[in-house]
XYZ file of C-alpha atoms in Angstrom:
477
model
C 21.870 18.628 -2.786
C 19.075 17.114 -4.425
C 20.914 16.133 -7.516
C 24.200 14.960 -4.954
C 21.388 12.364 -3.226
C 19.659 11.363 -6.424
C 22.952 10.577 -8.145
C 23.872 8.596 -5.484
C 20.566 6.441 -4.323
C 20.022 2.815 -4.928
C 16.781 4.169 -7.009
C 18.904 5.709 -9.401
C 21.088 2.604 -9.904
C 18.407 0.637 -10.512
C 16.972 2.974 -13.114
C 20.442 3.123 -14.962
C 20.494 -1.181 -14.898
C 16.696 -0.849 -16.320
C 17.637 1.858 -18.599
C 20.446 -0.465 -20.001
C 18.566 -3.109 -19.548
C 15.420 -1.502 -21.998
C 17.468 0.400 -24.356
C 19.626 -3.143 -25.464
C 16.048 -4.188 -25.958
C 15.387 -2.301 -28.399
C 18.226 -1.981 -29.846
C 18.133 -5.738 -30.508
C 14.640 -5.328 -31.406
C 15.693 -2.762 -34.419
C 18.526 -4.694 -35.043
C 16.236 -7.596 -35.661
C 13.879 -5.209 -38.214
C 16.926 -3.963 -39.787
C 18.762 -7.713 -40.614
C 14.967 -8.617 -41.173
C 14.184 -6.261 -43.233
C 17.667 -5.805 -46.072
C 17.996 -9.177 -46.219
C 13.650 -9.292 -47.113
C 15.010 -6.602 -50.123
C 17.998 -8.629 -51.159
C 16.039 -12.134 -51.567
C 13.674 -10.278 -53.397
C 16.155 -8.165 -55.630
C 17.765 -11.883 -56.566
C 14.803 -13.758 -56.992
C 13.997 -10.988 -60.068
C 17.299 -11.064 -61.327
C 16.945 -15.299 -61.245
C 13.518 -14.870 -63.418
C 14.585 -12.275 -65.286
C 18.023 -14.321 -65.980
C 15.754 -17.346 -67.130
C 13.718 -16.230 -69.691
C 16.700 -14.997 -71.215
C 18.384 -18.067 -71.036
C 15.052 -19.635 -71.731
C 14.875 -17.484 -75.221
C 18.451 -18.708 -76.351
C 18.228 -21.979 -76.159
C 15.368 -21.666 -78.783
C 16.349 -19.150 -81.077
C 20.586 -19.009 -80.738
C 22.588 -16.095 -79.261
C 20.782 -13.493 -82.132
C 17.412 -13.977 -80.443
C 19.114 -12.915 -77.015
C 20.496 -10.060 -78.434
C 16.699 -9.371 -79.559
C 15.238 -9.743 -76.676
C 17.999 -7.822 -74.527
C 17.807 -5.036 -77.055
C 13.918 -5.134 -75.938
C 14.072 -5.265 -72.220
C 16.475 -2.517 -72.312
C 13.641 -0.514 -74.386
C 11.240 -1.774 -72.523
C 12.403 -0.948 -69.028
C 10.782 1.472 -66.372
C 11.468 2.656 -63.241
C 13.859 0.456 -62.128
C 16.346 -0.474 -64.782
C 17.828 -3.897 -65.063
C 21.473 -4.322 -65.718
C 22.128 -6.705 -68.912
C 25.361 -7.096 -70.838
C 26.116 -10.257 -73.406
C 29.059 -10.727 -74.656
C 30.883 -12.944 -77.313
C 34.133 -15.690 -76.071
C 35.802 -12.794 -76.685
C 34.450 -10.049 -74.272
C 33.665 -7.654 -77.313
C 30.067 -6.316 -76.633
C 26.898 -7.696 -77.990
C 23.895 -6.230 -76.532
C 23.554 -4.855 -72.900
C 23.698 -1.401 -70.756
C 27.223 -1.964 -69.929
C 30.046 -0.980 -72.250
C 32.427 -3.857 -71.122
C 32.680 -6.844 -69.206
C 33.108 -6.019 -65.757
C 37.314 -7.410 -64.918
C 36.563 -8.281 -61.517
C 34.322 -11.111 -62.748
C 36.645 -14.433 -63.475
C 34.579 -17.286 -62.524
C 32.256 -18.873 -65.250
C 29.464 -18.687 -63.352
C 27.815 -16.898 -59.818
C 26.900 -13.785 -58.080
C 28.518 -10.878 -56.929
C 28.343 -7.179 -56.434
C 30.374 -5.220 -58.060
C 31.295 -1.060 -58.718
C 31.021 0.413 -62.755
C 31.236 4.196 -62.160
C 30.115 4.279 -66.201
C 26.469 2.803 -65.655
C 24.818 6.447 -65.649
C 24.852 7.125 -61.970
C 23.923 3.361 -60.729
C 27.320 2.625 -59.106
C 26.855 -0.660 -57.367
C 25.443 -3.370 -58.988
C 24.023 -6.786 -57.879
C 24.550 -9.750 -60.834
C 24.627 -12.733 -61.790
C 26.278 -14.195 -64.841
C 27.041 -17.390 -66.495
C 28.984 -18.898 -69.819
C 26.778 -20.073 -72.553
C 27.219 -22.927 -74.279
C 28.737 -21.328 -77.310
C 31.071 -19.503 -75.326
C 29.411 -16.155 -75.164
C 28.850 -14.553 -71.124
C 25.814 -13.245 -70.127
C 25.308 -10.939 -67.153
C 22.100 -9.735 -65.437
C 21.813 -7.461 -62.837
C 20.304 -4.827 -60.634
C 21.278 -1.784 -59.427
C 22.130 -2.098 -55.726
C 21.531 2.086 -54.913
C 18.019 1.903 -53.478
C 18.779 -0.906 -51.604
C 21.891 1.030 -49.937
C 19.754 3.991 -49.802
C 17.576 2.552 -48.005
C 20.156 0.189 -45.435
C 21.434 3.824 -44.435
C 17.997 4.946 -43.519
C 17.754 2.137 -41.960
C 20.453 2.014 -39.692
C 20.228 5.916 -39.559
C 16.852 5.130 -37.550
C 18.641 2.470 -35.494
C 20.863 4.712 -33.909
C 18.781 7.416 -33.662
C 15.811 5.299 -32.525
C 18.731 3.754 -29.855
C 19.825 7.186 -28.520
C 16.622 8.974 -28.237
C 15.266 5.302 -26.792
C 18.363 5.650 -24.073
C 18.060 9.152 -24.069
C 14.583 9.494 -22.679
C 14.564 6.597 -20.905
C 17.589 8.118 -18.795
C 15.610 11.187 -18.393
C 12.427 9.255 -16.873
C 14.624 7.652 -14.508
C 16.210 11.115 -13.267
C 13.469 12.172 -12.885
C 11.630 9.290 -11.167
C 14.292 8.947 -9.014
C 14.718 12.764 -8.415
C 11.019 12.648 -7.300
C 11.160 9.722 -5.320
C 14.774 11.217 -3.678
C 12.625 14.181 -3.011
C 9.484 13.341 -1.258
C 12.359 10.332 1.062
C 13.742 13.941 1.610
C 10.710 15.448 2.297
C 9.894 12.490 5.047
C 13.403 12.240 6.607
C 13.619 16.107 7.294
C 10.309 15.785 9.114
C 11.507 13.065 11.377
C 14.958 14.638 11.788
C 13.238 18.043 12.515
C 10.746 15.794 14.977
C 13.737 14.221 16.998
C 14.860 17.908 17.235
C 11.859 19.808 17.872
C 9.426 17.440 19.299
C 6.428 16.185 17.412
C 4.521 19.339 16.280
C 5.892 18.515 13.112
C 4.140 16.592 10.295
C 4.936 15.618 6.558
C 3.870 18.462 4.000
C 0.846 16.878 1.302
C 1.083 17.737 -1.954
C -2.913 17.005 -3.071
C -1.627 14.362 -5.775
C -3.380 11.029 -3.946
C -0.971 9.112 -4.926
C 0.904 6.353 -2.523
C 3.305 8.836 -1.570
C 0.450 10.966 -0.523
C -1.140 7.982 1.607
C 2.228 7.582 2.997
C 2.313 10.831 4.198
C -1.458 10.224 5.620
C -0.700 7.447 7.310
C 2.927 8.830 9.111
C 0.937 12.113 10.175
C -2.009 10.192 11.738
C 0.610 7.744 13.419
C 2.221 10.465 14.761
C -0.857 12.395 15.948
C -1.995 9.217 17.603
C 1.889 9.099 19.110
C 1.321 12.268 20.127
C -1.608 12.093 21.615
C -1.057 9.171 23.371
C 2.190 11.198 24.965
C -0.019 13.926 26.124
C -2.172 11.397 28.121
C 0.756 9.869 29.747
C 1.518 13.300 30.440
C -1.958 13.937 31.884
C -1.616 10.432 33.552
C 1.116 11.481 35.390
C -0.018 14.559 36.476
C -3.301 13.525 37.855
C -1.514 10.730 39.554
C 0.871 12.777 41.135
C -2.017 14.987 42.119
C -4.142 12.135 43.640
C -1.698 10.553 44.975
C -0.020 14.025 46.768
C -2.910 14.219 48.951
C -3.097 10.585 50.356
C 0.315 10.681 51.429
C 0.246 14.318 52.732
C -1.978 12.990 55.235
C -0.941 10.064 55.846
C 2.946 12.111 56.619
C 0.676 14.849 58.726
C -1.343 12.335 60.859
C 2.114 9.741 61.189
C 3.808 13.836 61.945
C 1.129 14.396 64.854
C 1.615 10.674 66.490
C 5.543 11.170 66.374
C 5.054 14.062 68.763
C 2.329 13.181 70.968
C 2.412 10.664 73.540
C 1.399 7.134 73.367
C -1.941 6.676 73.374
C -3.785 3.265 72.228
C -6.787 4.757 71.499
C -4.901 7.196 69.303
C -2.860 4.717 67.706
C -5.324 2.539 66.854
C -7.376 4.863 64.669
C -4.127 6.610 63.282
C -3.639 2.878 62.077
C -6.891 2.379 60.789
C -6.833 5.964 58.914
C -3.678 4.617 57.724
C -4.855 1.748 56.160
C -7.831 3.522 54.700
C -5.307 5.769 52.718
C -2.842 2.974 51.499
C -6.198 1.041 50.467
C -7.070 4.063 48.385
C -3.518 4.534 46.822
C -3.451 0.826 46.303
C -6.576 0.801 44.584
C -5.540 3.495 42.134
C -2.508 1.151 41.479
C -4.750 -2.213 41.351
C -6.707 -0.403 38.553
C -3.783 1.138 36.660
C -2.365 -2.511 36.188
C -5.682 -4.231 35.543
C -6.506 -1.979 32.487
C -3.065 -2.047 31.518
C -3.495 -5.676 31.545
C -6.325 -5.993 29.499
C -4.914 -3.463 26.364
C -2.319 -5.958 26.556
C -4.346 -8.742 25.582
C -4.229 -9.871 22.495
C -7.748 -9.317 20.540
C -7.428 -11.538 18.423
C -7.751 -14.302 21.114
C -10.113 -16.874 21.190
C -12.705 -16.179 24.199
C -15.664 -18.416 24.869
C -19.587 -17.385 24.767
C -21.132 -15.790 27.290
C -24.961 -15.002 28.329
C -24.758 -11.043 28.227
C -28.265 -10.996 30.321
C -27.212 -13.202 32.477
C -23.650 -10.890 33.119
C -25.732 -7.865 33.041
C -28.264 -9.323 35.421
C -26.092 -10.612 38.165
C -24.411 -6.960 38.209
C -27.787 -4.816 38.514
C -29.234 -6.997 41.427
C -25.537 -6.594 43.518
C -25.955 -2.646 42.433
C -29.721 -2.469 43.253
C -29.057 -2.061 47.126
C -26.784 0.728 47.044
C -29.520 2.503 44.410
C -32.232 1.710 47.048
C -29.485 4.117 49.375
C -30.362 7.004 47.603
C -34.057 6.327 46.853
C -33.645 5.169 43.680
C -33.735 1.564 41.534
C -31.498 -0.462 39.631
C -34.382 -1.661 36.957
C -33.385 -4.628 34.247
C -35.101 -5.367 30.881
C -34.114 -7.923 29.037
C -35.519 -9.892 25.853
C -33.725 -13.282 27.155
C -30.876 -15.062 26.438
C -27.932 -12.924 24.980
C -24.766 -14.444 23.311
C -21.895 -13.089 23.264
C -18.017 -14.359 22.639
C -15.876 -12.249 25.302
C -14.273 -12.601 28.923
C -16.861 -13.148 31.284
C -14.758 -11.238 34.463
C -13.733 -8.310 32.253
C -17.225 -7.889 31.306
C -19.310 -8.201 34.644
C -15.988 -5.288 35.601
C -16.999 -3.100 33.038
C -21.022 -3.349 33.546
C -20.115 -3.290 37.366
C -19.007 0.069 36.459
C -21.345 1.785 34.345
C -23.614 0.788 37.106
C -21.831 1.944 39.965
C -21.150 5.564 37.758
C -24.787 5.607 36.854
C -25.329 5.200 40.670
C -23.267 7.556 41.869
C -24.003 10.514 39.601
C -27.463 9.911 38.592
C -29.347 10.212 41.611
C -29.979 6.798 42.664
C -32.570 5.547 39.473
C -30.975 3.486 36.966
C -32.722 1.347 33.467
C -30.211 -1.459 32.193
C -31.244 -2.179 28.707
C -30.014 -6.062 27.291
C -31.169 -6.908 23.362
C -29.593 -8.581 20.670
C -30.374 -7.259 16.910
C -29.177 -7.320 13.580
C -26.207 -5.514 14.125
C -25.108 -7.209 17.312
C -26.145 -7.709 21.330
C -26.297 -4.198 22.817
C -26.479 -3.213 26.576
C -27.543 0.433 27.865
C -26.892 1.602 31.025
C -28.968 4.608 31.571
C -29.256 7.006 33.946
C -31.709 10.423 35.453
C -28.434 12.640 36.183
C -26.639 15.450 35.345
C -25.024 13.797 32.324
C -21.654 14.435 30.519
C -20.854 17.334 28.075
C -20.567 16.271 24.217
C -17.461 17.974 24.489
C -16.063 15.746 27.085
C -17.507 12.622 26.263
C -14.122 11.607 24.889
C -11.598 13.212 27.128
C -13.845 11.017 29.791
C -12.675 7.828 28.864
C -8.914 8.893 29.496
C -7.326 7.683 32.435
C -7.969 10.265 35.787
C -9.911 12.371 34.222
C -12.359 14.081 35.695
C -14.887 16.950 34.607
C -14.849 18.202 37.877
C -11.583 20.171 38.335
C -10.705 20.316 41.950
C -10.889 16.382 42.112
C -12.421 16.860 45.439
C -14.651 13.889 45.029
C -14.683 10.791 45.777
C -13.827 8.009 43.141
C -10.411 7.792 40.684
C -11.206 8.438 37.242
C -10.325 4.761 35.626
C -14.043 3.707 35.585
C -14.894 4.347 32.188
C -10.686 4.072 31.260
C -11.624 0.304 32.322
C -14.916 -0.041 30.458
C -13.327 1.918 26.977
C -10.526 -0.618 27.648
C -13.000 -4.293 27.859
C -15.003 -2.385 24.894
C -12.005 -2.300 22.950
C -10.738 -5.920 23.489
C -13.962 -7.306 22.749
C -14.731 -4.997 19.163
C -17.419 -3.165 20.913
C -18.852 0.659 19.992
C -18.690 2.139 22.972
C -21.632 5.134 22.641
C -22.605 8.091 24.806
C -25.872 9.511 24.222
C -28.432 12.653 25.637
C -31.370 10.527 28.135
C -33.348 13.561 28.554
C -32.177 14.193 31.290
C -29.045 12.123 32.316
C -26.538 9.791 29.876
C -27.042 6.697 28.135
C -24.181 4.653 27.868
C -24.246 1.662 24.762
C -21.759 -1.059 24.903
C -22.355 -2.770 20.968
C -20.230 -6.434 20.519
C -20.278 -7.732 16.959
C -22.536 -10.176 16.346
C -21.873 -14.006 17.963
C -21.987 -15.751 15.045
C -19.572 -18.997 15.797
C -20.993 -22.720 15.996
C -21.109 -22.198 20.041
C -23.197 -18.782 19.972
C -25.462 -20.602 17.325
C -26.033 -23.563 19.904
C -26.472 -20.971 23.027
C -28.969 -19.268 20.896
C -31.123 -22.596 20.821
C -30.788 -22.961 24.228
C -27.987 -24.876 25.048
C -27.089 -23.819 28.079
C -25.996 -24.808 31.781
C -28.420 -24.978 33.907
C -27.000 -22.447 36.440
C -27.239 -19.116 37.030
C -31.182 -17.241 36.809
C -32.847 -16.894 33.323
C -35.656 -15.378 32.774
C -37.179 -11.748 31.966
C -36.977 -9.114 34.913
C -38.200 -5.906 35.331
C -37.609 -3.316 38.458
C -35.381 -4.224 41.169
C -33.195 -7.801 40.023
């Protein structure tokens, strides 16, 4: 199955094209080496023959044919590992001197170059020679054996054929191996996706531990599947909690309406029923409004351009707003700031996020709340600390989910959407949300990226609008 898919894959076809191109390039390179080498060896042989012939012709020109015969006999006696071929015949082609016994019948012209076979040359079957007719009518032939050159050419041809074949085989094997590996990894991904489509998001792409690009792709896909599974779980969680939170007020509404239906008409009771019904409906509408607001915040582009906002001013206004609610619980909202703190963001969203933090701290922290705004090298930071029971470490990630409550009975007030909205605003502003123990109580910190734009620098230098309350405040805001 895998081999069939390998042979049909586009990667294999591309590999075959690359193999053909590579093999053609290697064949052309080796062919050029063969042509250049054989031409070099042949030209070197021709130059040696021409030099030898020139010496003999020079001896003939100085002392005549007898001196030429003597010189040929001397050279025959001196020749070493590469014996030269000589032949001198008279005008009637009678032998005078040389290593050949007779003039080759193939040489009819007066002079020139020729390759010919002479079986009588003691093992040298192919010869290359230059020949000419001397002024007295004698014929001179000077040459060398081509056997060594032929053997060299044979070796080059064999090397060319073997090299090309080996290159093609190795390239084809490499192409099939790479294609098979690629198809295998793709098939593993396809198999996992098919299993996910049939059985759910529990499957993951297997890793081979090679840390290559395929493992990186598998890790990214597995991380994406983990995120999708987490989001699907949150959707189910939200659906269950919405159903649970809406069932109670809707059940009460139906009960009141049914009771009013079976009872007589009483203006006082009707007004009370309408008032209770409106309160229940307001609670339901609040849930849907919070959900829509969170969805709209998450749909905003985090790369959008925000104006520069004074975090100190926004937090101070929220602290002042909730100070009265804290006094009702016997506490205070204490606000502390070192001055203006520029943040690039949406003022209304930041106001809502800080309001939710302080509201939760006042509601669950017994009333005493410490709000601190600061600016340092890491960026603008706001922290909200209370003295309540806090949040267990294992629940801190879960409370940021929609409708999640530590109280399983869900009998207390609230929708479980406050911290979800804070998390959405933090993500939109690229702020880091941290939960820490306050000993006792909980401290929630929002750390924003530094406001390093030109507008932020002007804010830091004091170029603020004149409206708004400025300066450091302590105690109740």
